[in-house]
Amino acid sequence: NAGVTQTPKFRVLKTGQSMTLLCAQDMNHEYMYWYRQDPGMGLRLIHYSVGEGTTAKGEVPDGYNVSRLKKQNFLLGLESAAPSQTSVYFCASSPTRLAGGGDEQFFGPGTRLTVL
Amino acid sequence: GENVEQHPSTLSVQEGDSAVIKCTYSDSASNYFPWYKQELGKRPQLIIDIRSNVGEKKDQRIAVTLNKTAKHFSLHITETQPEDSAVYFCAASILTGGGNKLTFGTGTQLKVEL
């Protein structure tokens, strides 16, 4: 199993450009999450999904949109990138207790995004 | 919403010594407290977690303690080794049927010196 994968690994954007980050998991997890990590601030939750076709806002959702059309994929979109969105983005997934899983979130390798 | 504070931000210990990292949380409804280790350039990985119905949990050289009354929890690493050097994050959440929305602390850079 590949676990949680993220595409791309690195990206440089100019202010105002748009892009989509892809997260994929092959563990059949119901829950998926997008975090951003900035120096000295830990990880902050952007958006999350509790199942296919559902999404919800996290702590810092402004400037981002998400979609979960397939259970295994969770997309994070930036419609008009800003320098403040320069960060490392991590996707994570976790199972439900009904599925017999624990509470651990499994993280992807991250995407380093720079907005100039 | 939940707020998690973590101290210290940096910690340097000699190999073989113990290391303690402390976190406090604000929401008394939080019931799940994981600790993640993140090596430079890598993804966070869970090292231990505890639920609010347990006061202490141990896994080899790592232990976590929870004081619900004071709303704080701590990570204890004994007999530290150079490979323990990393950034450690605490987190808190309220486990429900609606996902596991973690609020993270700001991290502790642990350096184990030879």
mmCIF file of C-alpha atoms in Angstrom:
data_model
loop_
_atom_site.group_PDB
_atom_site.id
_atom_site.type_symbol
_atom_site.label_atom_id
_atom_site.label_comp_id
_atom_site.label_asym_id
_atom_site.label_seq_id
_atom_site.Cartn_x
_atom_site.Cartn_y
_atom_site.Cartn_z
ATOM 1 C CA ASN A 1 0.000 0.000 0.000
ATOM 2 C CA ALA A 2 1.208 3.479 -0.866
ATOM 3 C CA GLY A 3 -0.698 5.015 2.056
ATOM 4 C CA VAL A 4 -1.295 8.742 1.552
ATOM 5 C CA THR A 5 0.292 10.384 -1.480
ATOM 6 C CA GLN A 6 0.354 14.018 -2.582
ATOM 7 C CA THR A 7 0.899 15.646 -5.954
ATOM 8 C CA PRO A 8 2.923 17.736 -6.684
ATOM 9 C CA LYS A 9 5.832 17.720 -4.228
ATOM 10 C CA PHE A 10 6.914 21.274 -5.036
ATOM 11 C CA ARG A 11 5.319 24.187 -6.848
ATOM 12 C CA VAL A 12 6.087 27.847 -7.452
ATOM 13 C CA LEU A 13 3.213 30.149 -8.370
ATOM 14 C CA LYS A 14 2.902 33.812 -9.181
ATOM 15 C CA THR A 15 0.383 35.918 -7.304
ATOM 16 C CA GLY A 16 -3.058 35.468 -8.803
ATOM 17 C CA GLN A 17 -2.414 32.092 -10.399
ATOM 18 C CA SER A 18 -4.518 29.084 -9.546
ATOM 19 C CA MET A 19 -3.625 25.483 -8.822
ATOM 20 C CA THR A 20 -4.956 22.238 -7.405
ATOM 21 C CA LEU A 21 -3.197 19.947 -4.960
ATOM 22 C CA LEU A 22 -4.163 16.299 -5.119
ATOM 23 C CA CYS A 23 -4.260 13.929 -2.179
ATOM 24 C CA ALA A 24 -4.891 10.220 -2.642
ATOM 25 C CA GLN A 25 -5.182 7.405 -0.109
ATOM 26 C CA ASP A 26 -5.502 3.676 -0.670
ATOM 27 C CA MET A 27 -6.523 2.696 2.866
ATOM 28 C CA ASN A 28 -10.265 3.088 2.316
ATOM 29 C CA HIS A 29 -10.409 5.813 4.971
ATOM 30 C CA GLU A 30 -13.604 7.821 5.354
ATOM 31 C CA TYR A 31 -12.020 10.959 6.800
ATOM 32 C CA MET A 32 -9.572 13.200 4.989
ATOM 33 C CA TYR A 33 -7.959 16.500 5.977
ATOM 34 C CA TRP A 34 -5.870 19.328 4.582
ATOM 35 C CA TYR A 35 -3.414 21.172 6.839
ATOM 36 C CA ARG A 36 -0.905 23.914 6.266
ATOM 37 C CA GLN A 37 2.336 24.136 8.198
ATOM 38 C CA ASP A 38 4.127 27.436 8.710
ATOM 39 C CA PRO A 39 7.313 28.022 10.726
ATOM 40 C CA GLY A 40 6.589 28.429 14.421
ATOM 41 C CA MET A 41 2.852 27.818 14.005
ATOM 42 C CA GLY A 42 2.434 24.074 13.908
ATOM 43 C CA LEU A 43 -0.166 22.553 11.626
ATOM 44 C CA ARG A 44 -3.493 24.251 11.057
ATOM 45 C CA LEU A 45 -6.581 22.600 9.618
ATOM 46 C CA ILE A 46 -7.823 24.154 6.360
ATOM 47 C CA HIS A 47 -10.711 21.897 5.319
ATOM 48 C CA TYR A 48 -11.759 18.360 6.006
ATOM 49 C CA SER A 49 -14.153 15.698 4.715
ATOM 50 C CA VAL A 50 -16.055 13.001 6.569
ATOM 51 C CA GLY A 51 -16.978 11.093 3.433
ATOM 52 C CA GLU A 52 -17.342 11.114 -0.316
ATOM 53 C CA GLY A 53 -19.223 14.175 -1.486
ATOM 54 C CA THR A 54 -18.926 16.045 1.835
ATOM 55 C CA THR A 55 -16.558 18.832 2.889
ATOM 56 C CA ALA A 56 -16.362 21.228 5.810
ATOM 57 C CA LYS A 57 -14.309 24.240 6.890
ATOM 58 C CA GLY A 58 -11.486 23.972 9.355
ATOM 59 C CA GLU A 59 -9.574 26.636 11.231
ATOM 60 C CA VAL A 60 -8.123 28.580 8.263
ATOM 61 C CA PRO A 61 -10.360 27.989 5.196
ATOM 62 C CA ASP A 62 -10.230 31.425 3.528
ATOM 63 C CA GLY A 63 -8.695 31.418 0.051
ATOM 64 C CA TYR A 64 -9.055 27.657 -0.398
ATOM 65 C CA ASN A 65 -11.683 25.335 -1.824
ATOM 66 C CA VAL A 66 -11.887 21.561 -1.665
ATOM 67 C CA SER A 67 -13.703 18.697 -3.332
ATOM 68 C CA ARG A 68 -14.116 15.005 -2.550
ATOM 69 C CA LEU A 69 -15.749 13.470 -5.589
ATOM 70 C CA LYS A 70 -14.182 10.069 -4.936
ATOM 71 C CA LYS A 71 -13.598 8.487 -1.545
ATOM 72 C CA GLN A 72 -9.884 8.015 -2.171
ATOM 73 C CA ASN A 73 -9.160 11.559 -3.390
ATOM 74 C CA PHE A 74 -9.286 14.941 -1.689
ATOM 75 C CA LEU A 75 -8.434 18.020 -3.769
ATOM 76 C CA LEU A 76 -7.332 21.393 -2.431
ATOM 77 C CA GLY A 77 -7.703 24.373 -4.751
ATOM 78 C CA LEU A 78 -6.258 27.861 -4.681
ATOM 79 C CA GLU A 79 -8.265 30.073 -7.041
ATOM 80 C CA SER A 80 -6.058 33.178 -6.800
ATOM 81 C CA ALA A 81 -2.816 32.488 -4.982
ATOM 82 C CA ALA A 82 -1.372 35.052 -2.568
ATOM 83 C CA PRO A 83 2.092 35.244 -0.964
ATOM 84 C CA SER A 84 0.435 34.525 2.410
ATOM 85 C CA GLN A 85 -0.375 31.059 1.084
ATOM 86 C CA THR A 86 3.298 30.157 0.840
ATOM 87 C CA SER A 87 3.488 27.112 3.080
ATOM 88 C CA VAL A 88 3.908 23.368 3.288
ATOM 89 C CA TYR A 89 0.600 21.593 2.758
ATOM 90 C CA PHE A 90 -0.091 18.212 4.312
ATOM 91 C CA CYS A 91 -2.969 15.922 3.585
ATOM 92 C CA ALA A 92 -4.041 13.283 6.092
ATOM 93 C CA SER A 93 -6.624 10.533 6.353
ATOM 94 C CA SER A 94 -8.117 8.483 9.149
ATOM 95 C CA PRO A 95 -10.605 5.628 9.451
ATOM 96 C CA THR A 96 -13.873 5.660 11.352
ATOM 97 C CA ARG A 97 -14.272 3.685 14.533
ATOM 98 C CA LEU A 98 -17.122 1.805 12.890
ATOM 99 C CA ALA A 99 -14.576 0.486 10.419
ATOM 100 C CA GLY A 100 -12.558 -0.852 13.321
ATOM 101 C CA GLY A 101 -9.877 1.757 12.993
ATOM 102 C CA GLY A 102 -8.207 3.827 15.663
ATOM 103 C CA ASP A 103 -8.018 7.587 15.807
ATOM 104 C CA GLU A 104 -4.629 8.020 14.160
ATOM 105 C CA GLN A 105 -4.312 10.384 11.243
ATOM 106 C CA PHE A 106 -1.924 9.231 8.526
ATOM 107 C CA PHE A 107 -0.105 12.044 6.772
ATOM 108 C CA GLY A 108 1.097 12.406 3.211
ATOM 109 C CA PRO A 109 4.639 13.583 2.375
ATOM 110 C CA GLY A 110 3.624 17.208 1.890
ATOM 111 C CA THR A 111 3.641 19.793 -0.893
ATOM 112 C CA ARG A 112 5.922 22.789 -0.618
ATOM 113 C CA LEU A 113 4.220 25.768 -2.255
ATOM 114 C CA THR A 114 5.840 29.138 -2.871
ATOM 115 C CA VAL A 115 3.783 32.080 -4.084
ATOM 116 C CA LEU A 116 5.840 34.959 -5.479
ATOM 117 C CA GLY B 1 -12.474 26.915 19.468
ATOM 118 C CA GLU B 2 -9.732 24.808 20.968
ATOM 119 C CA ASN B 3 -6.359 26.365 21.758
ATOM 120 C CA VAL B 4 -3.266 24.265 22.468
ATOM 121 C CA GLU B 5 -0.116 25.761 23.958
ATOM 122 C CA GLN B 6 3.161 23.848 23.931
ATOM 123 C CA HIS B 7 6.389 24.392 25.894
ATOM 124 C CA PRO B 8 9.275 24.609 25.521
ATOM 125 C CA SER B 9 9.812 25.596 21.912
ATOM 126 C CA THR B 10 13.339 24.179 21.969
ATOM 127 C CA LEU B 11 14.870 21.557 24.237
ATOM 128 C CA SER B 12 18.425 20.301 24.322
ATOM 129 C CA VAL B 13 19.397 17.240 26.360
ATOM 130 C CA GLN B 14 22.377 14.970 26.673
ATOM 131 C CA GLU B 15 22.114 11.460 25.293
ATOM 132 C CA GLY B 16 20.671 9.169 27.938
ATOM 133 C CA ASP B 17 18.854 11.953 29.788
ATOM 134 C CA SER B 18 15.079 12.351 29.916
ATOM 135 C CA ALA B 19 13.074 14.926 27.996
ATOM 136 C CA VAL B 20 9.693 16.354 28.968
ATOM 137 C CA ILE B 21 7.406 18.423 26.741
ATOM 138 C CA LYS B 22 4.254 19.997 28.138
ATOM 139 C CA CYS B 23 0.983 21.083 26.543
ATOM 140 C CA THR B 24 -2.147 22.756 27.815
ATOM 141 C CA TYR B 25 -5.534 22.856 26.124
ATOM 142 C CA SER B 26 -8.524 25.117 26.556
ATOM 143 C CA ASP B 27 -11.613 23.072 25.652
ATOM 144 C CA SER B 28 -12.652 20.774 28.492
ATOM 145 C CA ALA B 29 -14.624 18.679 25.976
ATOM 146 C CA SER B 30 -11.422 17.533 24.231
ATOM 147 C CA ASN B 31 -10.946 13.817 24.713
ATOM 148 C CA TYR B 32 -8.138 12.745 22.407
ATOM 149 C CA PHE B 33 -4.489 13.813 22.711
ATOM 150 C CA PRO B 34 -1.921 12.536 20.203
ATOM 151 C CA TRP B 35 1.773 13.303 19.924
ATOM 152 C CA TYR B 36 3.478 13.493 16.541
ATOM 153 C CA LYS B 37 7.166 13.398 15.663
ATOM 154 C CA GLN B 38 8.388 15.195 12.573
ATOM 155 C CA GLU B 39 11.899 14.831 11.252
ATOM 156 C CA LEU B 40 13.319 17.527 9.022
ATOM 157 C CA GLY B 41 11.598 17.527 5.632
ATOM 158 C CA LYS B 42 9.399 14.567 6.524
ATOM 159 C CA ARG B 43 5.739 14.051 7.351
ATOM 160 C CA PRO B 44 4.421 14.033 10.934
ATOM 161 C CA GLN B 45 4.121 10.540 12.387
ATOM 162 C CA LEU B 46 2.138 9.478 15.422
ATOM 163 C CA ILE B 47 4.295 8.239 18.292
ATOM 164 C CA ILE B 48 1.726 7.895 21.053
ATOM 165 C CA ASP B 49 -1.797 9.010 21.887
ATOM 166 C CA ILE B 50 -4.068 9.017 24.900
ATOM 167 C CA ARG B 51 -7.790 9.340 25.467
ATOM 168 C CA SER B 52 -9.373 11.240 28.312
ATOM 169 C CA ASN B 53 -10.480 8.117 30.169
ATOM 170 C CA VAL B 54 -6.825 7.217 30.775
ATOM 171 C CA GLY B 55 -4.346 9.119 32.959
ATOM 172 C CA GLU B 56 -1.127 7.647 31.632
ATOM 173 C CA LYS B 57 0.092 5.535 28.743
ATOM 174 C CA LYS B 58 3.515 4.107 28.096
ATOM 175 C CA ASP B 59 5.222 2.607 25.068
ATOM 176 C CA GLN B 60 8.818 1.562 25.705
ATOM 177 C CA ARG B 61 10.810 4.787 26.254
ATOM 178 C CA ILE B 62 7.853 7.074 25.576
ATOM 179 C CA ALA B 63 5.049 7.947 27.966
ATOM 180 C CA VAL B 64 2.216 10.455 28.014
ATOM 181 C CA THR B 65 0.392 11.728 31.084
ATOM 182 C CA LEU B 66 -2.915 13.565 31.159
ATOM 183 C CA ASN B 67 -4.383 15.780 33.862
ATOM 184 C CA LYS B 68 -7.964 16.562 32.867
ATOM 185 C CA THR B 69 -8.604 18.822 35.829
ATOM 186 C CA ALA B 70 -5.699 21.073 34.968
ATOM 187 C CA LYS B 71 -6.183 20.538 31.225
ATOM 188 C CA HIS B 72 -2.603 19.651 30.512
ATOM 189 C CA PHE B 73 -0.734 16.672 29.138
ATOM 190 C CA SER B 74 2.932 15.856 28.814
ATOM 191 C CA LEU B 75 5.269 13.722 26.745
ATOM 192 C CA HIS B 76 8.105 11.970 28.517
ATOM 193 C CA ILE B 77 11.031 10.422 26.658
ATOM 194 C CA THR B 78 13.521 8.450 28.738
ATOM 195 C CA GLU B 79 17.034 7.342 27.812
ATOM 196 C CA THR B 80 17.112 9.739 24.884
ATOM 197 C CA GLN B 81 19.057 8.795 21.776
ATOM 198 C CA PRO B 82 20.331 10.908 18.855
ATOM 199 C CA GLU B 83 17.543 9.538 16.650
ATOM 200 C CA ASP B 84 15.023 11.155 18.999
ATOM 201 C CA SER B 85 16.139 14.538 17.649
ATOM 202 C CA ALA B 86 13.137 15.991 15.789
ATOM 203 C CA VAL B 87 10.223 18.373 16.204
ATOM 204 C CA TYR B 88 7.447 17.076 18.430
ATOM 205 C CA PHE B 89 3.859 18.301 18.204
ATOM 206 C CA CYS B 90 1.058 17.784 20.663
ATOM 207 C CA ALA B 91 -2.561 18.027 19.573
ATOM 208 C CA ALA B 92 -6.072 17.842 20.967
ATOM 209 C CA SER B 93 -9.471 17.026 19.525
ATOM 210 C CA ILE B 94 -13.011 16.020 20.360
ATOM 211 C CA LEU B 95 -13.687 12.618 18.885
ATOM 212 C CA THR B 96 -17.139 12.503 17.327
ATOM 213 C CA GLY B 97 -18.759 10.848 14.355
ATOM 214 C CA GLY B 98 -17.816 13.912 12.365
ATOM 215 C CA GLY B 99 -14.129 13.350 11.935
ATOM 216 C CA ASN B 100 -11.109 14.016 14.135
ATOM 217 C CA LYS B 101 -10.314 17.726 13.863
ATOM 218 C CA LEU B 102 -6.942 18.139 15.485
ATOM 219 C CA THR B 103 -5.678 21.414 16.953
ATOM 220 C CA PHE B 104 -1.896 21.333 17.134
ATOM 221 C CA GLY B 105 0.588 22.998 19.422
ATOM 222 C CA THR B 106 3.391 25.027 17.899
ATOM 223 C CA GLY B 107 6.013 22.309 18.270
ATOM 224 C CA THR B 108 9.143 21.577 20.301
ATOM 225 C CA GLN B 109 12.515 21.178 18.618
ATOM 226 C CA LEU B 110 14.285 18.443 20.573
ATOM 227 C CA LYS B 111 18.025 18.072 20.150
ATOM 228 C CA VAL B 112 19.807 15.124 21.718
ATOM 229 C CA GLU B 113 23.502 15.831 22.029
ATOM 230 C CA LEU B 114 26.196 13.198 22.193
#
